[in-house]
Coordinates of C-alpha atoms and ligand atoms in Angstrom, one line a residue:
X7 CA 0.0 0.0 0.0
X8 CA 2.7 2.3 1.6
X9 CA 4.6 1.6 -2.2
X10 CA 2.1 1.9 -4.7
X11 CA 0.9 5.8 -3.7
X12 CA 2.1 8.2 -5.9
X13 CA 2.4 10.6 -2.7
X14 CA 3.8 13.6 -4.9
X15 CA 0.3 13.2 -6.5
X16 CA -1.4 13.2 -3.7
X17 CA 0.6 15.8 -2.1
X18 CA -0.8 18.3 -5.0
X19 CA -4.2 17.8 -4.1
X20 CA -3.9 17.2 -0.8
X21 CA -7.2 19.0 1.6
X22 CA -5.1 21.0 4.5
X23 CA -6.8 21.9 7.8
X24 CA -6.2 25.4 8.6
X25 CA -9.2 26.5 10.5
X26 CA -9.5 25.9 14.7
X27 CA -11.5 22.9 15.6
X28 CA -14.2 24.2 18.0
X29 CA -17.3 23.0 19.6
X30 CA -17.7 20.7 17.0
X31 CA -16.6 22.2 13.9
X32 CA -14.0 24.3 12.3
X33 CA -14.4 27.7 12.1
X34 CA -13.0 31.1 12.0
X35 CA -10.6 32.5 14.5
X36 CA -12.0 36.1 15.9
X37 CA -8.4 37.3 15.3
X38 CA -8.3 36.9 11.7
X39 CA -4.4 36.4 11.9
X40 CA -2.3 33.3 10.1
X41 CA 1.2 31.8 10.4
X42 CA 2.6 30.3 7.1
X43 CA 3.2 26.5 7.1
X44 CA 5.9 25.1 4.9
X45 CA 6.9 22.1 3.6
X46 CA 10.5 21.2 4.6
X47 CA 11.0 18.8 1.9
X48 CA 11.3 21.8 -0.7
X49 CA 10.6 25.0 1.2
X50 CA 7.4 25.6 -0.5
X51 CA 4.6 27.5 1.2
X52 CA 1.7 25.1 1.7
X53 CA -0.7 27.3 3.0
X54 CA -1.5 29.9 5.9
X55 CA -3.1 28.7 9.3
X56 CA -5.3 30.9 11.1
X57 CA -3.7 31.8 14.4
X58 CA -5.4 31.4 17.6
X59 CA -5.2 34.6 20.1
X60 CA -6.7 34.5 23.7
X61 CA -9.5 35.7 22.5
X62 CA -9.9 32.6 20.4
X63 CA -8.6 30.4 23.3
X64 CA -11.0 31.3 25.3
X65 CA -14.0 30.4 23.0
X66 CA -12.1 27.3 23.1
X67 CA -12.3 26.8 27.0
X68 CA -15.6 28.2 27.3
X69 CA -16.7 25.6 25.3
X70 CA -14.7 22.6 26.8
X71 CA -15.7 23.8 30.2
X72 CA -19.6 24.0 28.8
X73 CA -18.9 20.1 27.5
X74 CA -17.0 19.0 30.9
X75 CA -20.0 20.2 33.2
X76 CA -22.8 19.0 31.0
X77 CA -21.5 15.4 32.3
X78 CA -21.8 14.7 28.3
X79 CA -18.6 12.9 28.5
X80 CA -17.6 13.0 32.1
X81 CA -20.5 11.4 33.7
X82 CA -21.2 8.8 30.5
X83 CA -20.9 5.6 31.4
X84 CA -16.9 4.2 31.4
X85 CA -17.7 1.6 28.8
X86 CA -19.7 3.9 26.2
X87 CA -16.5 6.4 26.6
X88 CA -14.5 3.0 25.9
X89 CA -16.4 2.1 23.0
X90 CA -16.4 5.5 21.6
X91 CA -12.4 6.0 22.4
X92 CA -11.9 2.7 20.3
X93 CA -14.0 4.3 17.3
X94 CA -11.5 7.4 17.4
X95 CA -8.8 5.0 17.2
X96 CA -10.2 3.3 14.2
X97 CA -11.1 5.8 12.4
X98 CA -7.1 7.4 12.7
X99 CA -6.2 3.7 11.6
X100 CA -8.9 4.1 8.5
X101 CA -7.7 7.7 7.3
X102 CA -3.9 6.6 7.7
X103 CA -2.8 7.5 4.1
X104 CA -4.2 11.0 4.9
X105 CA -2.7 11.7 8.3
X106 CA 0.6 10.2 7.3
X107 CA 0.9 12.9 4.5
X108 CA -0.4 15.6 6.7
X109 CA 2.3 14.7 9.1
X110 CA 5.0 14.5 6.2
X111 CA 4.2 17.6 4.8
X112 CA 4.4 19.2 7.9
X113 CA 7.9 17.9 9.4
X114 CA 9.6 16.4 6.6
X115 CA 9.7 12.7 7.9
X116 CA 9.8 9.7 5.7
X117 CA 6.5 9.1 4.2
X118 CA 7.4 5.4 5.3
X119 CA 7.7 6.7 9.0
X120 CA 4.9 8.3 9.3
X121 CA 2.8 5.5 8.0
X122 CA 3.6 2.9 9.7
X123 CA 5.3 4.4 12.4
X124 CA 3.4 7.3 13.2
X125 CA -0.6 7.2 12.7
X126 CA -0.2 3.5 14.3
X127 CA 1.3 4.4 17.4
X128 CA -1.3 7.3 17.8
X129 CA -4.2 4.8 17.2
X130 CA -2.4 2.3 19.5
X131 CA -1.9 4.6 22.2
X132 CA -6.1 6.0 21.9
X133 CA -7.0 2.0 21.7
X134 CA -5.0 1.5 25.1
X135 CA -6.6 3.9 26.8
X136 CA -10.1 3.7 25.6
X137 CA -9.4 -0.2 26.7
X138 CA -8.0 0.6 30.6
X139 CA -11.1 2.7 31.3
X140 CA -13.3 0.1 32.9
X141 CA -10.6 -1.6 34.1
X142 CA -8.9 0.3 36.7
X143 CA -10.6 0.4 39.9
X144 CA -10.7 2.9 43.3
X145 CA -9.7 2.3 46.5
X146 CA -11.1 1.1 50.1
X147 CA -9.0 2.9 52.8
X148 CA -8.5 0.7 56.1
X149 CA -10.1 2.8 58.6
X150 CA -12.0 2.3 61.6
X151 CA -15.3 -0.2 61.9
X152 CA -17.8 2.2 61.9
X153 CA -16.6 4.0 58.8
X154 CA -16.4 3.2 54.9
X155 CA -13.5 5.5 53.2
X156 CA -13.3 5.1 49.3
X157 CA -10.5 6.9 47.8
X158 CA -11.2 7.7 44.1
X159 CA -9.9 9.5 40.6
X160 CA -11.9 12.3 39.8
X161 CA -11.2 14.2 36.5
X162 CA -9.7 17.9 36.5
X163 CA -12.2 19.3 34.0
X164 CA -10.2 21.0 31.2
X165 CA -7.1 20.4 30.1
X166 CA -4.8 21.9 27.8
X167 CA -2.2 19.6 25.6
X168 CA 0.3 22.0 24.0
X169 CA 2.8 20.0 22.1
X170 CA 6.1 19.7 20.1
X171 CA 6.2 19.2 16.7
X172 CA 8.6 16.4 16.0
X173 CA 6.1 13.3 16.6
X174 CA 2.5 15.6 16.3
X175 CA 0.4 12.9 16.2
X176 CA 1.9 10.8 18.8
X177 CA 2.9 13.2 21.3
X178 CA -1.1 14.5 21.1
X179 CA -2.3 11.3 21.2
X180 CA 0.4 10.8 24.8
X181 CA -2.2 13.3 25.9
X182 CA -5.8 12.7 24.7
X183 CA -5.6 8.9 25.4
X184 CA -4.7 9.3 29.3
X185 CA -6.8 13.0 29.5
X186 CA -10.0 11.6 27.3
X187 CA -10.6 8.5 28.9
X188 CA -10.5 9.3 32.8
X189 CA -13.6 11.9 31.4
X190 CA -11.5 15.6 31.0
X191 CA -12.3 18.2 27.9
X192 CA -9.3 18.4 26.0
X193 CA -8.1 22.3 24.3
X194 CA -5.3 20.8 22.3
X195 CA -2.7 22.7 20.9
X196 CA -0.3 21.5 18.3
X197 CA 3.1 23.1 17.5
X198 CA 2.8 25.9 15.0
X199 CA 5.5 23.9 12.6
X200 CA 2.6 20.8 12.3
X201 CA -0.9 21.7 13.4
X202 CA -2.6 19.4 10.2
X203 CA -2.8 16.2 12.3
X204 CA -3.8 18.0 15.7
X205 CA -6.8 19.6 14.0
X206 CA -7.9 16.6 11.3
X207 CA -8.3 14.8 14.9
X208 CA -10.4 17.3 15.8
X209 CA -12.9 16.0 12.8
X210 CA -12.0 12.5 13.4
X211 CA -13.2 12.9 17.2
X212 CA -16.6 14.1 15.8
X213 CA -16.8 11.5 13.7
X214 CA -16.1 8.6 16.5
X215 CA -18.6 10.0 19.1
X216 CA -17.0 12.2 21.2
X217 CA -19.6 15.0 22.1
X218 CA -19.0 18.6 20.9
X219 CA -16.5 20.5 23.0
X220 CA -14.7 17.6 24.6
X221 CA -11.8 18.0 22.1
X222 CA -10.8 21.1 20.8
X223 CA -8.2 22.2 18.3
X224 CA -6.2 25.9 18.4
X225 CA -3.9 25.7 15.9
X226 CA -1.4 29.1 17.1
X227 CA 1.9 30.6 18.2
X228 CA 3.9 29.6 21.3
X229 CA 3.9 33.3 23.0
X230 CA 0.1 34.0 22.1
X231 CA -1.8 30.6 21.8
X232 CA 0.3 28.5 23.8
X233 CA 0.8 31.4 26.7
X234 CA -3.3 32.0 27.4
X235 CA -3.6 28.3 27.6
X236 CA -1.0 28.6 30.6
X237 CA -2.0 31.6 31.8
X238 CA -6.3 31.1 31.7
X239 CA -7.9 30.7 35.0
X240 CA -10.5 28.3 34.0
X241 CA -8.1 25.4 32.7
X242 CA -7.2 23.1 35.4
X243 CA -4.4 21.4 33.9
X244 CA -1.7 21.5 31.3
X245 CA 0.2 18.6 29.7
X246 CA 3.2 19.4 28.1
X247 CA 5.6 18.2 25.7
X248 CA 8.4 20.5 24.6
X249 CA 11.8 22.4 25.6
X250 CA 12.5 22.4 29.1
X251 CA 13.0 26.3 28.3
X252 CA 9.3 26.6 27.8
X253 CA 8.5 24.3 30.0
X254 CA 9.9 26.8 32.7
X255 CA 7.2 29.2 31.2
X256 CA 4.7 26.8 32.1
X257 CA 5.7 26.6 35.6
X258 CA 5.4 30.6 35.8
X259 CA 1.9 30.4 34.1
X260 CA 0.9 28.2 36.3
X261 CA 1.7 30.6 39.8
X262 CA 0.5 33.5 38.0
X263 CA -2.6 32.0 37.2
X264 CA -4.9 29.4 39.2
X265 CA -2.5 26.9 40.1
X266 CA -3.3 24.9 37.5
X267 CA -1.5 21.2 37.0
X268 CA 1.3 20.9 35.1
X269 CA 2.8 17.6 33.8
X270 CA 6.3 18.6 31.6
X271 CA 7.4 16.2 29.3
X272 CA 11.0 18.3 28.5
X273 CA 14.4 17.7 26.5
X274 CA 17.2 15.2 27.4
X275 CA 20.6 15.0 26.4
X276 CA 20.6 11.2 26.9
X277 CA 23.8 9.2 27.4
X278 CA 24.6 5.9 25.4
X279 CA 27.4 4.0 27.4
X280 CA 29.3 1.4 25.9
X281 CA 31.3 -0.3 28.2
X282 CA 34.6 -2.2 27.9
X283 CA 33.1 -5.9 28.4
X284 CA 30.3 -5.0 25.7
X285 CA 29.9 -8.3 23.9
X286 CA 28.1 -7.4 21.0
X287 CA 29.3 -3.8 19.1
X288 CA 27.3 -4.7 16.0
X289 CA 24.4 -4.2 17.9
X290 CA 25.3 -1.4 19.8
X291 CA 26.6 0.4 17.1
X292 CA 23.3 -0.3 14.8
X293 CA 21.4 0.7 18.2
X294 CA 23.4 4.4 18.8
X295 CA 23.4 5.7 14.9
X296 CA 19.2 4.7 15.1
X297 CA 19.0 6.8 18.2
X298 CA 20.4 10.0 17.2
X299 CA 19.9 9.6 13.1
X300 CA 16.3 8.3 13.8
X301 CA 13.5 10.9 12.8
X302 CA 16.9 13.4 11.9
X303 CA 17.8 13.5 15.6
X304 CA 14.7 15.5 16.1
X305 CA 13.9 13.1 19.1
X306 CA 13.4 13.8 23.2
X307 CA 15.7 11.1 24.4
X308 CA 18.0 10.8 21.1
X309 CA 21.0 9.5 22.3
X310 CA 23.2 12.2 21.8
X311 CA 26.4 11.8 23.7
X312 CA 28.4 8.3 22.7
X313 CA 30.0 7.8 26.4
X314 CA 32.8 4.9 25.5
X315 CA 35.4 3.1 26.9
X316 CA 38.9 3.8 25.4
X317 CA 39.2 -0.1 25.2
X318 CA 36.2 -0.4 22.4
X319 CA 36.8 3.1 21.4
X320 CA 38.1 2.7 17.7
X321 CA 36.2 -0.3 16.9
X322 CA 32.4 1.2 18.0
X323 CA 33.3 4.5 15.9
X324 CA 34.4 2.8 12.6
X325 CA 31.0 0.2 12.9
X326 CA 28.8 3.7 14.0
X327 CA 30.5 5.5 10.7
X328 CA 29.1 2.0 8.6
X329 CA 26.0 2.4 10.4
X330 CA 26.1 6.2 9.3
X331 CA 25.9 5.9 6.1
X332 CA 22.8 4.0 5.5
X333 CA 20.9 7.0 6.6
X334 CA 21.0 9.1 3.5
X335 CA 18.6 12.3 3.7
X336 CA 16.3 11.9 1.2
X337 CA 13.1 12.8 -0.6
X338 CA 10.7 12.6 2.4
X339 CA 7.8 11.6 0.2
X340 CA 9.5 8.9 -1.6
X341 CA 8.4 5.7 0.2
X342 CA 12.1 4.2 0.7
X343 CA 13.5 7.1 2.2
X344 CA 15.2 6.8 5.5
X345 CA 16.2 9.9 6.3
X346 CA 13.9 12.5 5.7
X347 CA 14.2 16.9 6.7
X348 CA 14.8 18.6 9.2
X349 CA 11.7 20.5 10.4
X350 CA 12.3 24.1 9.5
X351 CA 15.1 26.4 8.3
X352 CA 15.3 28.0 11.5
X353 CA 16.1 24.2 13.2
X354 CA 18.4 23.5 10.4
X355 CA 20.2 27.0 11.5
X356 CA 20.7 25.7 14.3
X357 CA 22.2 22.5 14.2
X358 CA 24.5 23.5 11.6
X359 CA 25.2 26.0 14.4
X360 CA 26.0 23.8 16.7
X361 CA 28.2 21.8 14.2
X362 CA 30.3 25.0 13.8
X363 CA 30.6 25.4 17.7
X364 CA 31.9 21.7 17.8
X365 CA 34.2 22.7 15.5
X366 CA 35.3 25.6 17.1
X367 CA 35.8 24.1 20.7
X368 CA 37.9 21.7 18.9
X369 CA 36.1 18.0 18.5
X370 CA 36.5 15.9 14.9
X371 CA 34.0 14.8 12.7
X372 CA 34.5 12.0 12.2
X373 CA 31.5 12.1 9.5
X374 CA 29.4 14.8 7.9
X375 CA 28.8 17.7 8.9
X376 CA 27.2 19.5 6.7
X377 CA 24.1 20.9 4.8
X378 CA 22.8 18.7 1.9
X379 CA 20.5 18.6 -0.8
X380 CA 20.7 22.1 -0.8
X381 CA 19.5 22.2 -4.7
X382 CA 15.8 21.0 -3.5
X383 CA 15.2 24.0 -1.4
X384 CA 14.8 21.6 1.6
X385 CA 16.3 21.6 5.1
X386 CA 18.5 18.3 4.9
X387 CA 21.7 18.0 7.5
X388 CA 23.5 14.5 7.3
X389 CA 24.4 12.1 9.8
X390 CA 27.7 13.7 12.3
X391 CA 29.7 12.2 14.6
X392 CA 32.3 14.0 16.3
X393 CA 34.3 12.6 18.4
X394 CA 36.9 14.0 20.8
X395 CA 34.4 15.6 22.9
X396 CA 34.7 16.9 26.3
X397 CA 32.1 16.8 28.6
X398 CA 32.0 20.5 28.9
X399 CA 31.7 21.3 25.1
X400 CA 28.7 23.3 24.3
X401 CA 27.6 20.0 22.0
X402 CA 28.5 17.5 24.7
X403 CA 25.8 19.7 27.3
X404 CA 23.2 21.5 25.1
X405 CA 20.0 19.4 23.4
X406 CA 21.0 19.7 19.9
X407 CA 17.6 18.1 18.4
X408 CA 19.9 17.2 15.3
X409 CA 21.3 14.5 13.3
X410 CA 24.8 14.8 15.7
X411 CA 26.5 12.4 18.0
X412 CA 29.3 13.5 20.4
X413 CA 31.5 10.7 21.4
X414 CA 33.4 11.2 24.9
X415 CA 36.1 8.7 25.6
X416 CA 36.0 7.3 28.8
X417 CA 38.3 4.7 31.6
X418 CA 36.3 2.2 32.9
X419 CA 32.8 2.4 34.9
X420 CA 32.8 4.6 37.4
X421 CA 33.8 7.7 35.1
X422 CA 31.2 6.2 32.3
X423 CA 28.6 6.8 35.1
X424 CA 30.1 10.2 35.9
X425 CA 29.9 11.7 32.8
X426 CA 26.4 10.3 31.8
X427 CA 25.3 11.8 34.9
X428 CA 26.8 14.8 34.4
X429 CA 24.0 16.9 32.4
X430 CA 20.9 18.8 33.7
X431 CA 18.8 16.6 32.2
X432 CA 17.7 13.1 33.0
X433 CA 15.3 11.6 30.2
X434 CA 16.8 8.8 29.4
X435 CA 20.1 6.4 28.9
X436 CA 21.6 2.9 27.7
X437 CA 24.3 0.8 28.6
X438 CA 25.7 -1.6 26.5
X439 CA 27.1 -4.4 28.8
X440 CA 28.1 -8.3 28.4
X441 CA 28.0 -8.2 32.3
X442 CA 25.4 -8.9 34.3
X443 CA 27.2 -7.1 37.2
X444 CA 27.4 -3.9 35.1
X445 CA 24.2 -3.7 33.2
X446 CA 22.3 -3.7 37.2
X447 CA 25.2 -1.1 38.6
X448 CA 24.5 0.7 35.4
X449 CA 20.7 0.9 35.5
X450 CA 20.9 1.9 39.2
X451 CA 23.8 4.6 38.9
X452 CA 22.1 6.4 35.2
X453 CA 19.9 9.6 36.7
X454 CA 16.9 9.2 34.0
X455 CA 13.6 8.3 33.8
X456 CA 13.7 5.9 31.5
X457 CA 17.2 3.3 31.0
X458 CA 17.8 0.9 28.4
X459 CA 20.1 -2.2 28.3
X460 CA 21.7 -4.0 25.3
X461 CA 19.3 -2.2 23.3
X462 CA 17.7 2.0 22.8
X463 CA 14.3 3.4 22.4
X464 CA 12.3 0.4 23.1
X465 CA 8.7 1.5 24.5
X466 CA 5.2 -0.2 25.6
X467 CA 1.9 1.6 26.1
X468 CA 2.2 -0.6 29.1
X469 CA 5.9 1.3 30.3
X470 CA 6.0 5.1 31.4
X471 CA 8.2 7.2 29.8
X472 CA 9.6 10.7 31.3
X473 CA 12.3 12.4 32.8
X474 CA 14.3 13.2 36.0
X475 CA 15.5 16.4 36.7
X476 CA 15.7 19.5 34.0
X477 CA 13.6 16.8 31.7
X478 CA 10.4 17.0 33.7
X479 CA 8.3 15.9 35.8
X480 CA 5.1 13.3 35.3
X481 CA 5.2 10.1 32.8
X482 CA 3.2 9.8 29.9
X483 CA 2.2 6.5 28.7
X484 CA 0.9 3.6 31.0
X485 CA -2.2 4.0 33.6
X486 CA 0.6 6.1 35.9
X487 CA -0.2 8.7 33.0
X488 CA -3.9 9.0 34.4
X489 CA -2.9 10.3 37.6
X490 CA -1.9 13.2 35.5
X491 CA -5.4 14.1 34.8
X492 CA -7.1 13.2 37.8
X493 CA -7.2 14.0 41.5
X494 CA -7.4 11.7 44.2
X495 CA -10.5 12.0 46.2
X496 CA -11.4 10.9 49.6
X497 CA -14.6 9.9 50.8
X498 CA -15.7 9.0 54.5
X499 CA -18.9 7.8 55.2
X500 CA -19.9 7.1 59.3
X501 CA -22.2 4.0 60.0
Ligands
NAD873 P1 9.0 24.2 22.2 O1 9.1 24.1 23.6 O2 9.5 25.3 21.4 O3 7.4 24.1 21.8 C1 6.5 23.2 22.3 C2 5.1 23.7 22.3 O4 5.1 24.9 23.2 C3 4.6 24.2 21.0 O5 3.3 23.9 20.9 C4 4.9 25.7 21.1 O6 4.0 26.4 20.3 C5 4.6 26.0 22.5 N1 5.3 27.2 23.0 C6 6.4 27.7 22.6 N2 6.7 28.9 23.3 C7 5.8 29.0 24.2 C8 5.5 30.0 25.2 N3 6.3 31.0 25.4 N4 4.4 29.9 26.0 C9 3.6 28.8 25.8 N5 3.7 27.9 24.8 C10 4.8 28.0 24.0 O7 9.5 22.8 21.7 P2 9.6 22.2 20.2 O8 10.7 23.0 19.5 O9 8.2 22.2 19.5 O10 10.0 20.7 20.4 C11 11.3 20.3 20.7 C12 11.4 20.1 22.2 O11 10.5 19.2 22.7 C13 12.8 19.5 22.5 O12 13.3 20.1 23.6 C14 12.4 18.0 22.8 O13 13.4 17.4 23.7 C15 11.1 18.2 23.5 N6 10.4 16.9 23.5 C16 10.2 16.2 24.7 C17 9.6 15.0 24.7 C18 9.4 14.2 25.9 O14 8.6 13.3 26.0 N7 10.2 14.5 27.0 C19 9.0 14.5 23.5 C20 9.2 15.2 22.3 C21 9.9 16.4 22.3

């Protein structure tokens, strides 16, 4: 299927939503304002999206608030929200070729990625959810005799999900499935670099069942849309996926405001640590150029700093060079591209800038390093390895969210451990280990979230995922990801 589409075809004729998904139904924004969209592949304008203000944002809440306190969705019964959750879920599964190109368009990633990476994951992640609702069950608190004390999960009552644009589909999806199914109204808010597959949700959500108002679309700006989300007193909570910058900004909304919830879902700057008695380099190597080349670098938990023993040293970089060179940025809509875009020119800016600063504090590449495909008009930088890094170096500390690995040669295990530690973030982190001794010292010592052994980026709807430290705070994915959107209650009740 995936092979036989002639997606340049149907890029041509392709229907783009542009228009805020409220209360139902697209409409006009009241501001009247738009923000161009463009595809990376080429640099072509695509079209204008309107761009929500708080004016806007608050028609939005009004009417998820209006939709929350009807009990339309809140109060329905857990197994007609179920069926209707599994409907949504369907139905992204049934209009797959369309969101995959939406999402491709948007961010430049393979067409091949987004199809079968993508759109499933989203639908997966709704299905799981829409599945656990009628499954999880309250408490009964051991009190005293002539007492009964339930503890339950209530829902907040609006929520807002203002996400990053490098997985759109699946990083909204992190927050509908968890947010939707314990019975909250949903404002979400895509990234202004992909807002198509936020707001043909919107639609799809209408289509499955899911009563007017309890999903929302406001496709908009960071500092205007994304700020009067954070700063409106009627929203009770706000998930959020992005830089840990911003997510600072959500922290301050959130005191200036109503005190509202915030779950922060931030960068990393994750270590991969290949020790000395690693048995298998093949496989580590294959494992460390996925997770930093994968999706162009443009990933949370990439694994951007190689942390390696001097013992394996030369061996791991000449198998991570071979590895290298099977991703070759390509044509993002040609079905056997691996590689796709960066997802703007401002983002490619920047990691070439980072490349230069690598350069200039004096590590090697080792490979790449530059700009390519410059004659399409698209934003493509190759897979880059430097290597003779220093902890220190502005490459070896700062999130890149690039195609760019900065090995850091290391002498033995307990200065692996303090360099991978040695960041303010704490997302996530592998070893790579033939000793059983070393892979449970390693998965104990690694400050992250989320650790990895003999293998990188494996995930389960059933496994949280988020970060320690300067990555956040809160996991998405699994039921801890419902406590998110829900507040414990206490009842007592005297005989
Ligand atoms: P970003 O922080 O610039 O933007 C994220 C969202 O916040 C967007 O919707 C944006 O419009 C909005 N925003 C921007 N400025 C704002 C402001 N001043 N007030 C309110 N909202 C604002 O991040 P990005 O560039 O879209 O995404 C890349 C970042 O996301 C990276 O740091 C990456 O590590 C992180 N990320 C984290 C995870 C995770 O699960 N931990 C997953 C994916 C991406």
């Amino acid at each position: 299927m995936l092979h036989s589409i002639d997606w340049h075809a149907r890029a041509k004729t392709a229907k783009l939503p542009n228009r805020p998904f409220i209360d139902g139904q697209y409409v006009d924004s009241l501001s009247g304002e738009t923000f161009p969209c463009i595809y990376p592949g080429d640099g072509r304008l695509l079209t204008r999206v309107a761009s929500c203000n708080a004016a806007d944002v608050d028609v939005a809440v009004r009417s998820a608030r209006k939709a929350f306190e009807s009990g339309v969705w809140s109060r329905m019964a857990p197994a007609d929200r179920r069926r209707i959750l599994l409907r949504f879920s369907d139905l992204i599964l049934a209009n797959r070729e369309e969101l995959a190109l939406l999402e491709t368009l948007n961010v430049g990633k393979p067409i091949a990625n987004a199809f079968n990476g993508d759109v499933v994951s989203a639908a997966t992640c709704i299905a799981w959810y829409a599945e656990a609702i009628d499954k999880v069950y309250g408490e009964v608190a051991a009190t005293a005799h002539d007492m009964t004390t339930l503890i339950v999960r209530e829902p907040l009552g609006v929520v807002a999900a203002v996400v990053p644009w490098n997985y759109p589909m699946s990083m909204s999806a992190w927050k509908l499935g968890p947010a939707l199914a314990t019975g909250n109204s949903v404002i979400l808010k895509p990234a202004e670099q992909s807002p198509f597959t936020g707001l043909k949700f919107g639609e799809l959500a209408i289509e499955a069942g899911i009563p007017p108002g309890v999903l929302n679309v406001v496709p908009g700006l960071g500092h205007i849309a994304g700020k009067a989300l954070g700063l409106h007193m009627d929203v009770d909570c706000v998930g959020f996926t992005g830089s840990t910058e911003v997510g600072k900004y959500f922290m301050q909304y959130s005191g200036q405001s109503n005190i509202k919830r915030i779950g922060l879902e931030l960068g990393g700057k994750s270590p991969q640590v290949v020790l000395a008695d690693c048995e298998d380099l093949d496989a580590a190597a294959a494992g460390i150029a996925a997770g930093i080349f994968g999706n162009s670098g443009q990933v949370c938990n990439a694994g951007s700093r190689l942390i390696v023993d001097e013992k394996v040293r030369d061996l791991l970089l000449e198998k991570i060079v071979a590895q290298a060179r099977v991703f070759v940025p390509g044509d993002p809509l040609d079905a056997k591209t691996r590689m796709g875009s960066l997802v703007t020119e401002d983002q490619m800016d920047r990691v070439l800038g980072y490349i230069d600063a690598g350069r200039a504090e004096g590590a090697a590449t080792v490979i790449g390093g530059g700009r390519v495909r410059n004659e399409t008009g698209g934003f493509f930088v190759e897979p880059t390895v430097f290597d003779g890094v220093r902890n220190g170096m502005k490459i070896a500390q700062e999130e890149i969210f690039g195609p760019v690995l900065s090995a850091i040669t290391v002498r033995g295990f307990d200065e692996a451990m303090e360099v991978a530690n040695d960041t303010v973030y704490g997302l996530a982190g592998a070893v790579w280990t033939g000793s059983v001794k070393n892979a449970h010292r390693a998965a104990k010592a690694i400050r992250a979230g989320v650790v990895w052994v003999n293998c990188f980026d494996r995930g389960s709807f059933a496994v949280p995922f988020g970060g320690f430290k300067q990555s956040g705070f809160g996991r998405d994915k699994s039921l801890h990801a419902m406590d998110k959107y829900t507040d414990l209650k206490a009842m007592w009740f005297a005989h």
